[in-house]
Structures are given as C-alpha cells and as structure tokens.
Coordinates of C-alpha atoms in Angstrom, one line a residue:
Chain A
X4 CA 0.0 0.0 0.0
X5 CA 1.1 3.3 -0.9
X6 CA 1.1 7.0 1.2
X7 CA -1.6 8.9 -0.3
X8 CA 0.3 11.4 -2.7
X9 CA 0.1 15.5 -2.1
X10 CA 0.3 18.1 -4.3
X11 CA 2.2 21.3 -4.4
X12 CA 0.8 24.5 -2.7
X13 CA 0.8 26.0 -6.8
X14 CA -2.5 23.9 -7.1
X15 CA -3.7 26.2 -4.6
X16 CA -4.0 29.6 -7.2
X17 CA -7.0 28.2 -9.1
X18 CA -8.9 27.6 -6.5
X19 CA -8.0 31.1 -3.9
X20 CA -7.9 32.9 -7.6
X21 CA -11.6 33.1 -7.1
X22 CA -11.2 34.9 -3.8
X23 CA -8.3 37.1 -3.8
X24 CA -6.9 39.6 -6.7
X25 CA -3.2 39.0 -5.3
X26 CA -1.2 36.2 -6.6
X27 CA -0.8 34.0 -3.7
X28 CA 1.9 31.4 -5.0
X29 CA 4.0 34.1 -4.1
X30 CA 3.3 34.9 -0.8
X31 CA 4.9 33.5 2.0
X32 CA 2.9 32.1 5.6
X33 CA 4.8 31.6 8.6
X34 CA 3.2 28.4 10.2
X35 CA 1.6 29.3 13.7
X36 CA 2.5 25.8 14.8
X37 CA 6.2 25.4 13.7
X38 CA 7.0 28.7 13.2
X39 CA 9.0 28.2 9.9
X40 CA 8.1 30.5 6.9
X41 CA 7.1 28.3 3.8
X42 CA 6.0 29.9 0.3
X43 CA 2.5 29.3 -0.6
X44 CA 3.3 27.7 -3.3
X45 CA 5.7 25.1 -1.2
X46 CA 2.5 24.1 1.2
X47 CA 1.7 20.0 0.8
X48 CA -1.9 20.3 -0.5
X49 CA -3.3 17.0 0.8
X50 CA -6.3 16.1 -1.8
X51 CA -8.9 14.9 -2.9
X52 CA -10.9 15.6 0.6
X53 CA -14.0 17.5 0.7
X54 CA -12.2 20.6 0.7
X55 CA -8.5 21.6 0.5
X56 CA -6.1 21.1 3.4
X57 CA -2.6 23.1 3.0
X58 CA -0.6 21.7 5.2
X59 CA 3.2 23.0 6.7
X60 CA 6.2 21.1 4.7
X61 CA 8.1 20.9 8.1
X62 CA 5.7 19.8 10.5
X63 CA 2.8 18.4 8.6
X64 CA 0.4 20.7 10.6
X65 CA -2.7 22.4 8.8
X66 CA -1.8 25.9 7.9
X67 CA -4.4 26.5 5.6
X68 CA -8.0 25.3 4.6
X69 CA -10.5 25.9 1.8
X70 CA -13.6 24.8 1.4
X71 CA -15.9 25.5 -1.6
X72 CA -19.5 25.3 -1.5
X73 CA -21.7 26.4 -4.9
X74 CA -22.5 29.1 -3.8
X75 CA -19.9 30.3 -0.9
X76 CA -16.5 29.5 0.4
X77 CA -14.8 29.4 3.4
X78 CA -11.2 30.3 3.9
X79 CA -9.4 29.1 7.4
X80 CA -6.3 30.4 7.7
X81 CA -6.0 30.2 11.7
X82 CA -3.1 27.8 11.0
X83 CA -0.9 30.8 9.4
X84 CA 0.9 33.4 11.9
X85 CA 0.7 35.8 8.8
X86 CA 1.0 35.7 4.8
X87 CA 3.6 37.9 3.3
X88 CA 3.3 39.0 -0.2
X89 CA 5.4 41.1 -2.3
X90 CA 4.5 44.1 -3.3
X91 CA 5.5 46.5 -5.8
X92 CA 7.7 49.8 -3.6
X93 CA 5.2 52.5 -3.2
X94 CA 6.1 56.1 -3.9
X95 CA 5.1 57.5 -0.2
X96 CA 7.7 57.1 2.3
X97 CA 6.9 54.9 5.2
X98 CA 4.7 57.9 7.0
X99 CA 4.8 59.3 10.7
Chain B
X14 CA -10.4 34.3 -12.1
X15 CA -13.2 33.1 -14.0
X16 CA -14.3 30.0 -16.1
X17 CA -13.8 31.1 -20.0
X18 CA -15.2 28.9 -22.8
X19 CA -12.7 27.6 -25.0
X20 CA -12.6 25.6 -28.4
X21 CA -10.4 22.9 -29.6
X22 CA -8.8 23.8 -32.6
X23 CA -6.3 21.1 -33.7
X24 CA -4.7 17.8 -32.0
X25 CA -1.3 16.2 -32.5
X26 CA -0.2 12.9 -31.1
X27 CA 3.3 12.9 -28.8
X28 CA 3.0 9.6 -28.2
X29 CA 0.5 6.6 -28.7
X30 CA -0.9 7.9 -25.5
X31 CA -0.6 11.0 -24.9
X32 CA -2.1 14.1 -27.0
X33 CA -1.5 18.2 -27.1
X34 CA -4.6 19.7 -27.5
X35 CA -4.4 23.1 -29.2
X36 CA -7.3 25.3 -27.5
X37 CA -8.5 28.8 -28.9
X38 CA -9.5 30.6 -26.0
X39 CA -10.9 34.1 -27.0
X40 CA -9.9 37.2 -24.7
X41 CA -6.8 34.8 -23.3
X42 CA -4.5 37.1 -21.6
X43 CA -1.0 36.1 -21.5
X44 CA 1.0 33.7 -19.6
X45 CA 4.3 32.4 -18.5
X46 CA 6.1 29.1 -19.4
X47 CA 5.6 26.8 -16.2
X48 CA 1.6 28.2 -15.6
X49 CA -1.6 25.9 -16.1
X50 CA -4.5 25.8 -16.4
X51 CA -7.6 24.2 -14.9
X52 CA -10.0 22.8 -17.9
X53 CA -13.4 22.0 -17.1
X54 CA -16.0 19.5 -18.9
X55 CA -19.8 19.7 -18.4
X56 CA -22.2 16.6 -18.9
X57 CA -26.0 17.7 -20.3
X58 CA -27.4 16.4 -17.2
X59 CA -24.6 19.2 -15.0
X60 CA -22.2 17.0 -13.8
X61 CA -18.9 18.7 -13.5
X62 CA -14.9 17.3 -14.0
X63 CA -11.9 19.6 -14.0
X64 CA -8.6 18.7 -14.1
X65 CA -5.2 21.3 -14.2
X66 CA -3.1 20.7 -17.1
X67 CA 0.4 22.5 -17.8
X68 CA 0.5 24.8 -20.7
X69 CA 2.9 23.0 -22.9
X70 CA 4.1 26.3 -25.0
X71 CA 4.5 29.8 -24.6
X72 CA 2.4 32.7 -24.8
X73 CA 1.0 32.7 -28.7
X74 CA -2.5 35.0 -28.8
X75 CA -5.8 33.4 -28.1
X76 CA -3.8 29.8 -28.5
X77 CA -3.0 27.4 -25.6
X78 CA -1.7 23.9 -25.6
X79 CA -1.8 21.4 -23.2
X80 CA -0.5 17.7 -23.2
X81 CA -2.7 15.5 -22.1
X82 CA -1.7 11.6 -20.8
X83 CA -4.3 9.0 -21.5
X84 CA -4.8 7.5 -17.9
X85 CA -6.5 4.1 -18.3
X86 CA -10.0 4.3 -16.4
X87 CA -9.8 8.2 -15.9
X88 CA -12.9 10.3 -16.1
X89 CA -11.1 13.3 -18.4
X90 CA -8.1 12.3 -20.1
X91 CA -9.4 9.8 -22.4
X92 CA -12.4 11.8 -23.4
X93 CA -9.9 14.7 -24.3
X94 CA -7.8 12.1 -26.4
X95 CA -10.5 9.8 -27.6
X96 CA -13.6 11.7 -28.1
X97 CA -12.9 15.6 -27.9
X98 CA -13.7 16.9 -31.2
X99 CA -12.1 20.2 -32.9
X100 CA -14.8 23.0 -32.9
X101 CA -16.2 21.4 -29.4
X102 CA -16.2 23.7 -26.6
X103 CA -14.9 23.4 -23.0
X104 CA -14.2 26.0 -20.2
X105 CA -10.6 27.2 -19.3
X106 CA -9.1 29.0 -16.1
X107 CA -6.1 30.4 -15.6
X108 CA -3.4 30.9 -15.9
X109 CA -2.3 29.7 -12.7
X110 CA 0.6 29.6 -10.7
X111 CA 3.6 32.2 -10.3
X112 CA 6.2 30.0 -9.0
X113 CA 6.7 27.5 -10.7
X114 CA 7.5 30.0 -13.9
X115 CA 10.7 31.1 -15.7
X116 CA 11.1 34.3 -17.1
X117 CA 13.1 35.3 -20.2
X118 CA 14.5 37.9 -18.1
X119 CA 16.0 35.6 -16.2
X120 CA 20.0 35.0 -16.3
X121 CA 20.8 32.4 -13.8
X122 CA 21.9 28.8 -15.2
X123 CA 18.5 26.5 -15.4
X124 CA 18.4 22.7 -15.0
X125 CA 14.9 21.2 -15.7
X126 CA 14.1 17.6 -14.2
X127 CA 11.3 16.0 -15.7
X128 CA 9.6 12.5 -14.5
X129 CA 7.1 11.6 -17.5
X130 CA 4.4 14.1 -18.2
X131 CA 6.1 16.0 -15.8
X132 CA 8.0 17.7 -18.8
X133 CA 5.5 19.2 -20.4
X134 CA 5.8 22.7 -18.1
X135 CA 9.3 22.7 -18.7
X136 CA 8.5 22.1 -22.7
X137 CA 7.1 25.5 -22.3
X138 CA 10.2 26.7 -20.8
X139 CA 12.8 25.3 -23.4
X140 CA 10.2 26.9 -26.1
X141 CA 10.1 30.4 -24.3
X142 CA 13.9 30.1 -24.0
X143 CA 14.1 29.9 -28.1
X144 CA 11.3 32.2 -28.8
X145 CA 12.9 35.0 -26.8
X146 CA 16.1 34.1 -28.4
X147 CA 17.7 33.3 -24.7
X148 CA 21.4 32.5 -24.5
X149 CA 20.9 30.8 -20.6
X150 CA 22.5 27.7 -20.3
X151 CA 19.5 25.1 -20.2
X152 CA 19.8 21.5 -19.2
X153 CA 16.9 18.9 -19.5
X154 CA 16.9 15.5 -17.6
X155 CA 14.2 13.5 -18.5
X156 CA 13.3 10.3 -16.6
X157 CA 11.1 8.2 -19.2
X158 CA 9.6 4.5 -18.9
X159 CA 11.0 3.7 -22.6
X160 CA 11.7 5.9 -25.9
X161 CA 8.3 5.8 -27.4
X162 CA 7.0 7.5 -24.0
X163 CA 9.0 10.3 -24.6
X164 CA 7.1 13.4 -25.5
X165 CA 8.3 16.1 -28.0
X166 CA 10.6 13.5 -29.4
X167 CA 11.5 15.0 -32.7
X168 CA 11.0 18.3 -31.6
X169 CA 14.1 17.9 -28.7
X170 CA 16.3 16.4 -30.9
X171 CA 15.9 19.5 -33.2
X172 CA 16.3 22.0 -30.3
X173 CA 19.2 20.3 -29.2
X174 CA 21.1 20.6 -32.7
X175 CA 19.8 24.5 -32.7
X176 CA 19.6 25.9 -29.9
X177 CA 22.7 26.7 -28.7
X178 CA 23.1 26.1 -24.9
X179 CA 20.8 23.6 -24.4
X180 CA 21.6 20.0 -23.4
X181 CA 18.7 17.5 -22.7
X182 CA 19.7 14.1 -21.4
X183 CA 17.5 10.8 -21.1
X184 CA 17.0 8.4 -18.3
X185 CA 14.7 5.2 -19.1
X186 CA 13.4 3.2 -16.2
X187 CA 11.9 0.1 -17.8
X188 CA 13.4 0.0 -21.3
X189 CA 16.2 1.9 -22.9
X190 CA 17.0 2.2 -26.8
X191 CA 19.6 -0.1 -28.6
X192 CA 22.6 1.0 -28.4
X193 CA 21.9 2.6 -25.3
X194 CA 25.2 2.8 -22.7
X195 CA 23.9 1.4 -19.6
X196 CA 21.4 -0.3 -18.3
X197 CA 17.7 1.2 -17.9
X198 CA 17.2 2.9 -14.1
X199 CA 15.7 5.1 -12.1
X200 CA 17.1 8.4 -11.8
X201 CA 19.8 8.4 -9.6
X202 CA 22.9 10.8 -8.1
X203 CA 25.2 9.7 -10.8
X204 CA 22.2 11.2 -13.0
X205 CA 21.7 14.5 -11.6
X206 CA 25.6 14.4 -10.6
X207 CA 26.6 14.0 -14.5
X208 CA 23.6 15.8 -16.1
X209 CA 22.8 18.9 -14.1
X210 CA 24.7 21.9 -12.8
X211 CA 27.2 21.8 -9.6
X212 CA 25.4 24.0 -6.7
X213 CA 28.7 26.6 -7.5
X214 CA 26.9 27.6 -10.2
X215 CA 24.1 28.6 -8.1
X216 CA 21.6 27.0 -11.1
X217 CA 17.8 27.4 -10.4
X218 CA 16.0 24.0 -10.6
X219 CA 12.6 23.3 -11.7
X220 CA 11.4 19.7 -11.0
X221 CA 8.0 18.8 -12.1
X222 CA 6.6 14.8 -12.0
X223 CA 4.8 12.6 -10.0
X224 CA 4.4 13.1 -5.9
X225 CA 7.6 10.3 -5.1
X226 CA 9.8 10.9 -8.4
X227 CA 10.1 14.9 -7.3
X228 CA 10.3 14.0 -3.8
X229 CA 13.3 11.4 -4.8
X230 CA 14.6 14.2 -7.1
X231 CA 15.0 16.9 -4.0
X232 CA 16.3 15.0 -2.0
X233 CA 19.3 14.2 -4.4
X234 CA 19.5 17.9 -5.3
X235 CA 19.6 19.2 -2.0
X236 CA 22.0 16.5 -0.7
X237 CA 23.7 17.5 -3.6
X238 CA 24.4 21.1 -1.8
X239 CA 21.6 22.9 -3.5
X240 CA 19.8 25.5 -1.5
X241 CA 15.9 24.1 -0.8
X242 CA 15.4 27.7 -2.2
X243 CA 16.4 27.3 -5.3
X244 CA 14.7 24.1 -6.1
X245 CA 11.4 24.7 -7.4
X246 CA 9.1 22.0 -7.7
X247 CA 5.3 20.7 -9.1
X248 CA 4.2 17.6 -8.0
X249 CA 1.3 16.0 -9.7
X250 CA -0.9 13.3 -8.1
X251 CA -3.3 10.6 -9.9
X252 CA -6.0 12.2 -11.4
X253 CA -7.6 10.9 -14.8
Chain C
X8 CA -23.8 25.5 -14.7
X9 CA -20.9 25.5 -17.4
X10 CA -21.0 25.0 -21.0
X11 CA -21.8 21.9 -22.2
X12 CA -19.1 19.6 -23.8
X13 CA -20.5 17.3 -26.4
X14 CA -20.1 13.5 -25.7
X15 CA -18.9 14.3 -22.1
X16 CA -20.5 12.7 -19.4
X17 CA -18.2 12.0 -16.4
X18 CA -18.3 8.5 -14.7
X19 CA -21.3 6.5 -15.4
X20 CA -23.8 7.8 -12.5
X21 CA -27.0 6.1 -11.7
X22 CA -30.2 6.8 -10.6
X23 CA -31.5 4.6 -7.3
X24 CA -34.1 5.0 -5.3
X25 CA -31.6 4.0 -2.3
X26 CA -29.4 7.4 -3.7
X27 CA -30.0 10.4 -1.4
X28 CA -30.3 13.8 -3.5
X29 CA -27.1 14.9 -5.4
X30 CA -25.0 11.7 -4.9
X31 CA -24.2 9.2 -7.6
X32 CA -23.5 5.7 -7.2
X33 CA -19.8 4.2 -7.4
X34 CA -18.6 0.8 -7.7
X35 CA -14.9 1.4 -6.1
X36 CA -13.9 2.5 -2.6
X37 CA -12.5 6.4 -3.2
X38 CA -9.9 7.1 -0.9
X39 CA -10.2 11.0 0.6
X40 CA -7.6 12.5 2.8
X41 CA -6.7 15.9 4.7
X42 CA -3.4 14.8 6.0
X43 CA -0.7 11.7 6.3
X44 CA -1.9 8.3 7.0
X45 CA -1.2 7.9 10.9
X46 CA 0.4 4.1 11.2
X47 CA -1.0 3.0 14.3
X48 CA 0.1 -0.5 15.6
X49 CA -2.7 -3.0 17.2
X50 CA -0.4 -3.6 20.3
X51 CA -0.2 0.6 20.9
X52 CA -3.7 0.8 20.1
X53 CA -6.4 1.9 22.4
X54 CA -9.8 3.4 22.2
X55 CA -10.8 6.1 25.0
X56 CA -14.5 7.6 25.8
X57 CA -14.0 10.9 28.0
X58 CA -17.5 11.4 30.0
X59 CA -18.0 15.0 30.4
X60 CA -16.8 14.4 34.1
X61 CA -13.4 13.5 33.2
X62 CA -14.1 9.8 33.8
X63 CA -11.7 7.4 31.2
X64 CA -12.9 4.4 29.8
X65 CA -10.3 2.3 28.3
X66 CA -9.9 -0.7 25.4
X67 CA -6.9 -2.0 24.2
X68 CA -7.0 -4.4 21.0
X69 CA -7.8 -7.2 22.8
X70 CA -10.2 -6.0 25.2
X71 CA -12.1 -4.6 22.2
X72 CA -11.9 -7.7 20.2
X73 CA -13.2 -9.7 23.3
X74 CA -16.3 -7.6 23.3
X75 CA -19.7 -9.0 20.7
X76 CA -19.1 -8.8 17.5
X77 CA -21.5 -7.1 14.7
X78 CA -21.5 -7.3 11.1
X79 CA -23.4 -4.3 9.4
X80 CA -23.8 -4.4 5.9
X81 CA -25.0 -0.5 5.1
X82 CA -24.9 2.1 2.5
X83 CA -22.5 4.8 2.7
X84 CA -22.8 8.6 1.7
X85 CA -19.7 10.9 0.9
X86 CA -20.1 14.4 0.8
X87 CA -17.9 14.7 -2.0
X88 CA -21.5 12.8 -3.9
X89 CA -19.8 9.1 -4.0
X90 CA -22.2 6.9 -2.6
X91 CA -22.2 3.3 -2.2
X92 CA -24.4 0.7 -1.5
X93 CA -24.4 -2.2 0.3
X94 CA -21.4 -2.5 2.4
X95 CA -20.4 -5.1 4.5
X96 CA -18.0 -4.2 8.3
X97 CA -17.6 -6.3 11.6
X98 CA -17.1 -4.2 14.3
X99 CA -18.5 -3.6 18.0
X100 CA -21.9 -1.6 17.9
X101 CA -21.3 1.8 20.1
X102 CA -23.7 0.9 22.7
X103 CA -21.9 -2.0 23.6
X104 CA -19.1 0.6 24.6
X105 CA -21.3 3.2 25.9
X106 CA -22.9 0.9 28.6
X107 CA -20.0 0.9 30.6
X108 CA -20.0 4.7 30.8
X109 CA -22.5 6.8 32.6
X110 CA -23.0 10.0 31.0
X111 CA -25.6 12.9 30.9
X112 CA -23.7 14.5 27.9
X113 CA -26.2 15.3 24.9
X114 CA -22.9 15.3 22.1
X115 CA -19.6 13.7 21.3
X116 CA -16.5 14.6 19.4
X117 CA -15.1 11.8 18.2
X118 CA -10.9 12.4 17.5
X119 CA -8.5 10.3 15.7
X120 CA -4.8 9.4 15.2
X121 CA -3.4 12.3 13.3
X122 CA -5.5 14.8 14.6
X123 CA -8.8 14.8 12.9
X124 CA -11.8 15.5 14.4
X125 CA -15.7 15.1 14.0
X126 CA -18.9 16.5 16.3
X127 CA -22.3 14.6 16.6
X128 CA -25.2 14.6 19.2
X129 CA -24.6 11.5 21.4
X130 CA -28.2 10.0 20.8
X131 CA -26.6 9.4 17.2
X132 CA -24.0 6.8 18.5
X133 CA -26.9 4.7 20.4
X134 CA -29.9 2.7 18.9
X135 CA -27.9 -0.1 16.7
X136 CA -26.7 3.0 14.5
X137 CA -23.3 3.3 15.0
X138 CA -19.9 0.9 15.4
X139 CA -16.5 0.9 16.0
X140 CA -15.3 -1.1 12.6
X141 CA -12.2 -2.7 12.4
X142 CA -13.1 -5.3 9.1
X143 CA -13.8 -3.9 5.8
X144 CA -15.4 -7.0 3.4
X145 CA -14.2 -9.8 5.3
X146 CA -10.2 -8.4 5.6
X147 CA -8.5 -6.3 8.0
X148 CA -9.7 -2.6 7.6
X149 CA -6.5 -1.3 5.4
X150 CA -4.8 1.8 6.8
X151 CA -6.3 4.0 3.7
X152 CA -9.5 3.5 4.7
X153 CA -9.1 4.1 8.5
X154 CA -7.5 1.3 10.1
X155 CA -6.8 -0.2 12.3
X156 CA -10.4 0.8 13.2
X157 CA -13.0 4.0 12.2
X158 CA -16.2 4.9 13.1
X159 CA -19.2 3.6 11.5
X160 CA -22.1 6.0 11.5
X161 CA -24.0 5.4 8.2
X162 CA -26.7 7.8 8.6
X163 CA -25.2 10.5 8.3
X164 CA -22.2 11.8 5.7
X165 CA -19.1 9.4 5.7
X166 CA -17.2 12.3 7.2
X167 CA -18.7 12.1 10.6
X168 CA -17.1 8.2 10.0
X169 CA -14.1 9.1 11.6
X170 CA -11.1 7.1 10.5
X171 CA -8.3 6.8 12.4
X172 CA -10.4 7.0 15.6
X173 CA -8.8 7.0 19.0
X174 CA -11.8 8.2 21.3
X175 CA -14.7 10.0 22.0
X176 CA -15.4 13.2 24.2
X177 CA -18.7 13.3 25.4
X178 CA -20.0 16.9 26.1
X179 CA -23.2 19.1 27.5
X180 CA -22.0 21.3 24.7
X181 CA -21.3 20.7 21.0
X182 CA -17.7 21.5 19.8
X183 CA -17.2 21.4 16.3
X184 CA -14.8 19.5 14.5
X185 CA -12.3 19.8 12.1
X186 CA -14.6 19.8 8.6
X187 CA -17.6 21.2 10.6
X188 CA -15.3 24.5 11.9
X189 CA -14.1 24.9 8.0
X190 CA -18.0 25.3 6.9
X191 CA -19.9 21.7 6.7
X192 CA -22.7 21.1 8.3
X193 CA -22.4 19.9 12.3
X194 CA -25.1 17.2 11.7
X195 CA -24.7 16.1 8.1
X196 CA -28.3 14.2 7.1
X197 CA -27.8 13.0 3.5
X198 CA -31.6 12.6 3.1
X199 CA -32.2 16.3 3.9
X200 CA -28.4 17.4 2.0
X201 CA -27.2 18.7 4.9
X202 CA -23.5 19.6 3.4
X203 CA -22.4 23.3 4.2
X204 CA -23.6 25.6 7.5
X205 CA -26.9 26.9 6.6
X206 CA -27.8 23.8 4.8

C-alpha cells in the first residue's frame, strides 16, 4: 500500500484565484505551529478531501484550509501566523 | 479568475498515448512558461470534471496547448484524447501559478528535471527560452519508462542541434534504446551528478513529476548542496 | 452550470431509489484525505471515551476484540456525492461501549490518530446505529480506509465516520470538529443534503 500522494501548494492559485486579486503562490505564511516560513506555493496540498487542506512542509500541521460550496466558500487560515506578499515599492515614504 | 469557454482547434499525437490539445481561448491574456491551467468539462445532465493541465508552450494570442496523458479508467483524459472533437467547446481558467515559472528575463543557469508528463511545463520553458532568443545555459533531464514514451521526441532532438546552450539528457526506467550505454534505471545521483549543474553555479532548478519521483529528485539535489530555495518543484498526483 | 461539452459525461452515474439527493452511485472505494496516513500499531492501540466528568474508559486491542461482535452491511454517503451501496464491516456496535459509561452528555467529538476530528449529538451513536469497525469486506480494515479501526455512522455523511479514531469526548455542549469548523454542516443528514452551514 502506498502513502496517499500530495500536491504542491501551486495547485492552490485556481482555487484562492476566485477569492483574492493578489497572486498567492507568491506569498509567503509563517506556520503558527512550527513557526517556519514556507512559500504558498511550497504548502503539501493533501487532496482529494471535501475541501482543500494546505498543510506545513516541516511539521505536517494544517496551515491553511478551503472549502468550496456552490454558492460560498470558506477560507481558514488560523493555522498561518501571517501571509507575506510582495508588493510593488510604493512612492510615499513609510509615514509618521 | 473566472471559467472562460474555449474551443479545440487542432490535436497532434506525442505519443501513442498521450495528445496536445491546441485550444483557442478568445480574450486569453498572456501567460508564462511553467503556468496551467484548470480545464473544465460539463455533462448535459450538470455534472462537472476539472482537471489542471500544464500549458505546454508559450504565450502565442488566443492559443494554448496542453498535453494530455491517456490514464486508463480516468474520467477526463481519455475523453480529451478519444472523443474531444475540434470545434467542441470546453471552459478554461487560468493561468495559474507564479512559481513555478521562468522568465526570459531571467540570467541564472537553469536545470529542468522531468519525470514523465512531468516535462511538459518545462517544454514551455525550453520553447520560451528559443522564442525569446535566450542564451541561458539550459539542461533537461528527463526520466522516461521507454523511448516511445517520450514526449516532443523530434521536436528535442531538433532543439538540441539549434539551440545553442541547451543539453537534454535521457533516463529510461523500464526499457532503454539499442545502443543505449547502460542499463535502464531510475534516476539516480550519478544522474543529476553527471547531467545537471554543480550547486557553484548557483543554477535554479525546476522539478515537475509525479508526488515520489520529485520528492526522490529533491532529495538528491539538496544532498547534492543545493539550496531548498532554489529548487522549485510541481508535483502532480493521480487524477484521470 | 458551465457550458456543455458534447459527448462528455463523467463516470457512469445512476439513478437509485436508495441514492439520497445529489450523490451518484460508485462501484470502487474512493480514498479521501486531509493529511498523512497515521500508522497506528494493534499492540499501541487503544480506544478512549471521555464522560464529560473526566471519567476514562479504556480498550486495548484485545479487550475490544473480546467484546460481541457485529456485522453491518450499510450504504455509505460521501459528501464529495460518492455513494455506495451495500457495504459489509464487523465491528462492535457503540452501545456495547457506551454501557459501561455513565453519561448525561447530549454530544460527542469523536478524535483520531493524526488529529482529525468530527462532532455529533450523542443519541446518534446509540440505537444499533453506529460501530466501532475494524473489518472492511471480510479483511483487516486497510490503513487507507481508516484502520486499524473508524467509526461507522451510516446515517449520516461518511465524514462524521471518523477514521483513524482514538476516542470519544462526550460533552453538555457541542464543539465542532475539524470539517464542521471549515463550513460543513455539524449534523450532516444525506436525506435532507445537509453539506455546508446553513444547509
């Protein structure tokens, strides 16, 4: 018997494509149970569940979850410290 | 990012089981070699099936192409190679993804690891690397059951004679052609070892195949002395 | 709904009168996962029920395989609109294990090995409607599919199933678990469609 393959946190851009303008391959989440920052795009995306589990390369907890219904979609991200993403530098300096 | 409809336009066999589907998509707005796309088939009754492909060539208008692999039993890929007909409509999203890309602009040395269908992202690359006339040093190494599973065939041998800095080398795991030096295998340190770029020269790696052949393929790389950073990788699991 | 593709039309789906709304019948076993597959030995094994008091009640293997056995043959509901029918377990029914306990709790969490979690009222569990499974169609239930034992709760969406499972919490309060706080529904009927919150 096998381990159940997972996928690459890329997969994820389709799906949080429908809910977010920003490209989040990009970003980068800080795992709020390991601590260790991990690109989006380098989450294990275990599948197929009923919705998507995103979970830390390091310690295999959940840092991320979607789930899609056909007419709303819920977006846990409790598992995530923060999500980083770059931005283009903007003109302003950095106020006060 | 929303579903757009989409029409196949032409078809050309890679292998005896595996097609590229060339899909006009109208309003398609550009994309980078290494992105896919999720592709979306409705039944009359509603049912739904979507899949993500990898767009197997570079940025050319309203056109995409993606290479599909006939999985025995699937639900999508042997519609799309037996029974998809040109003019037929599906629905597209995309494109997807922004790591798993390379860039034109780019400078730094590239090696490109392929496990099966994994090479059809990195296809797009090698293309994008000739189309914007690109003088980065490229290097292909492509694990493959036996030579009639290898996609591109022709179109690799051809690149290899023309396109100056581009090196692809094979690895067959079940059956290797005559004359072949060495026994078939899979892909292995002396592989990446003899066929890639030392971690000096800082190369940036792009591994794309199924869940354990990129997992094997890290490993190696990283034990290797490559930084985990500079090894990008798409793993892709059984879907049909 | 999308545009229709001509001459597509997805895995052969059936209509039975045994199908609740929205699933299809399938002839194989699909496999669904949110994380690893915890390897849990039958020697480190145990199975726990947590009264609301604090109160433990332990099994090990053996003490679990000592109790009656059952053998259920039931139809099974995925949310992700699998169905299948007919199904044949051997396990030990959950009021076997819930008459050693004394308990006013009204709902239980069931946890697993691995982490995952799923809420249900108590009375659920009780009545001849729920087991503790450990054989899948005559052989050992295979890691995959939640061994070395899962719940069995048939009426309700295979989710609340837990695989995996390691015990029970039994609660005055309902605490949802780990699809129910990402949007499914905390009771999950297939006959009414009970999927999402709000359902």
């Amino acid at each position: 018997m096998t381990e159940l393959p997972y996928l690459d946190g890329n997969m994820l851009d389709g799906p949080l494509g429908e809910l977010f303008a920003v490209d989040l391959s990009t970003a980068t989440g800080r795992c709020a149970h390991c601590g260790t920052p991990s690109p989006v795009a380098g989450l294990r995306v275990y599948s197929p569940a009923p919705g998507l589990v995103a979970r830390c390369p390091t310690c295999v907890e959940v840092v991320m979850r979607l789930v899609r219904g056909p007419d709303r979609a819920w977006l846990d991200l409790r598992g995530a410290t923060f999500l980083q993403f770059p931005m283009p530098p903007t003109s302003a300096g950095t106020g006060a | 990012m929303r579903w757009q409809p989409a029409r196949l336009v032409a078809r050309r066999a890679e292998t005896p089981t595996a097609q590229t589907l060339v899909l006009d998509v109208p309003g398609w707005s550009a994309h980078l070699p290494g992105q896919h796309v999720d592709l979306r088939l409705t039944a009359p009754d509603g049912y739904q099936a979507a899949r993500s492909y990898s767009l197997a060539a570079p940025a050319d208008g309203d056109r995409i192409e993606v290479t599909v692999q006939r999985v025995p039993d699937g639900e999508v890929s042997p519609f799309l190679t037996d029974t998809y007909r040109e003019g037929d409509p599906v629905e597209v999203r995309g494109p997807i993804g922004g790591w798993f890309v390379w860039r034109p602009q780019q400078t730094d040395p590239v090696l490109l690891v392929a496990g099966g269908s994994g090479v059809v992202p990195l296809m797009a690359m090698i293309r994008a690397r000739r189309a914007a006339g690109s003088r980065v040093p490229f290097r292909l190494i492509y694990s493959v059951r036996t030579p009639a599973d290898v996609f591109y065939a022709a179109e690799l041998r051809d690149r290899v004679r023309a396109d100056a800095g581009l090196d692809v080398a094979y690895v067959y795991t079940r059956e290797a052609p005559e004359g072949w030096r060495g026994e078939p295998h899979r892909l292995g340190l002396a592989d990446v070892n003899n066929h890639g770029w030392p971690p000096e020269l800082d190369p940036l790696v792009y591994v794309c195949g199924p869940t354990g052949f990129v997992e094997t393929v890290s490993d190696l790389l990283v034990g290797l002395g490559h930084p985990a950073r500079r090894v990008r990788t798409e793993r892709f699991g059984p879907t049909g | 709904m999308g545009i229709v593709t001509p001459g597509f039309s997805g895995r052969p789906r059936v209509e039975a009168p045994e199908l609740p709304p929205g699933q299809y019948l399938t002839p194989d076993f699909p496999v669904l996962s949110a994380g690893p597959t915890p390897r849990v030995e039958r020697d480190a094994w145990e199975f726990v029920i947590t009264t609301e008091t604090g109160a433990e009640h332990r099994w090990s293997w053996a003490q679990m395989m000592a109790l009656p056995q059952e053998t259920p043959t039931v139809d099974i509901h995925c949310v992700t609109r699998w169905s299948k029918l007919g199904t044949s377990w051997q396990g030990v029914s959950l009021d076997t294990l819930l008459d050693e306990v004394e308990t006013a709790a009204d709902y239980a969490l069931a946890h697993s090995y691995g982490g995952y979690s799923t809420n249900l009222p108590l009375d659920d569990l009780r009545d001849g409607r729920a087991w503790l499974v450990h054989t899948y169609d005559g052989e050992e239930l295979p890691a995959e599919h939640g061994g070395p034992a899962r719940l069995l709760v048939p009426h309700l969406y295979f989710w609340k199933s837990a695989k995996w499972v390691r015990g029970i919490r039994l609660s005055l309060d309902d605490t949802p678990g780990f699809w129910e706080t990402a949007g499914y529904h905390d009771y999950g009927d297939p006959w009414r469609e009970q999927r999402y919150q709000g359902d």
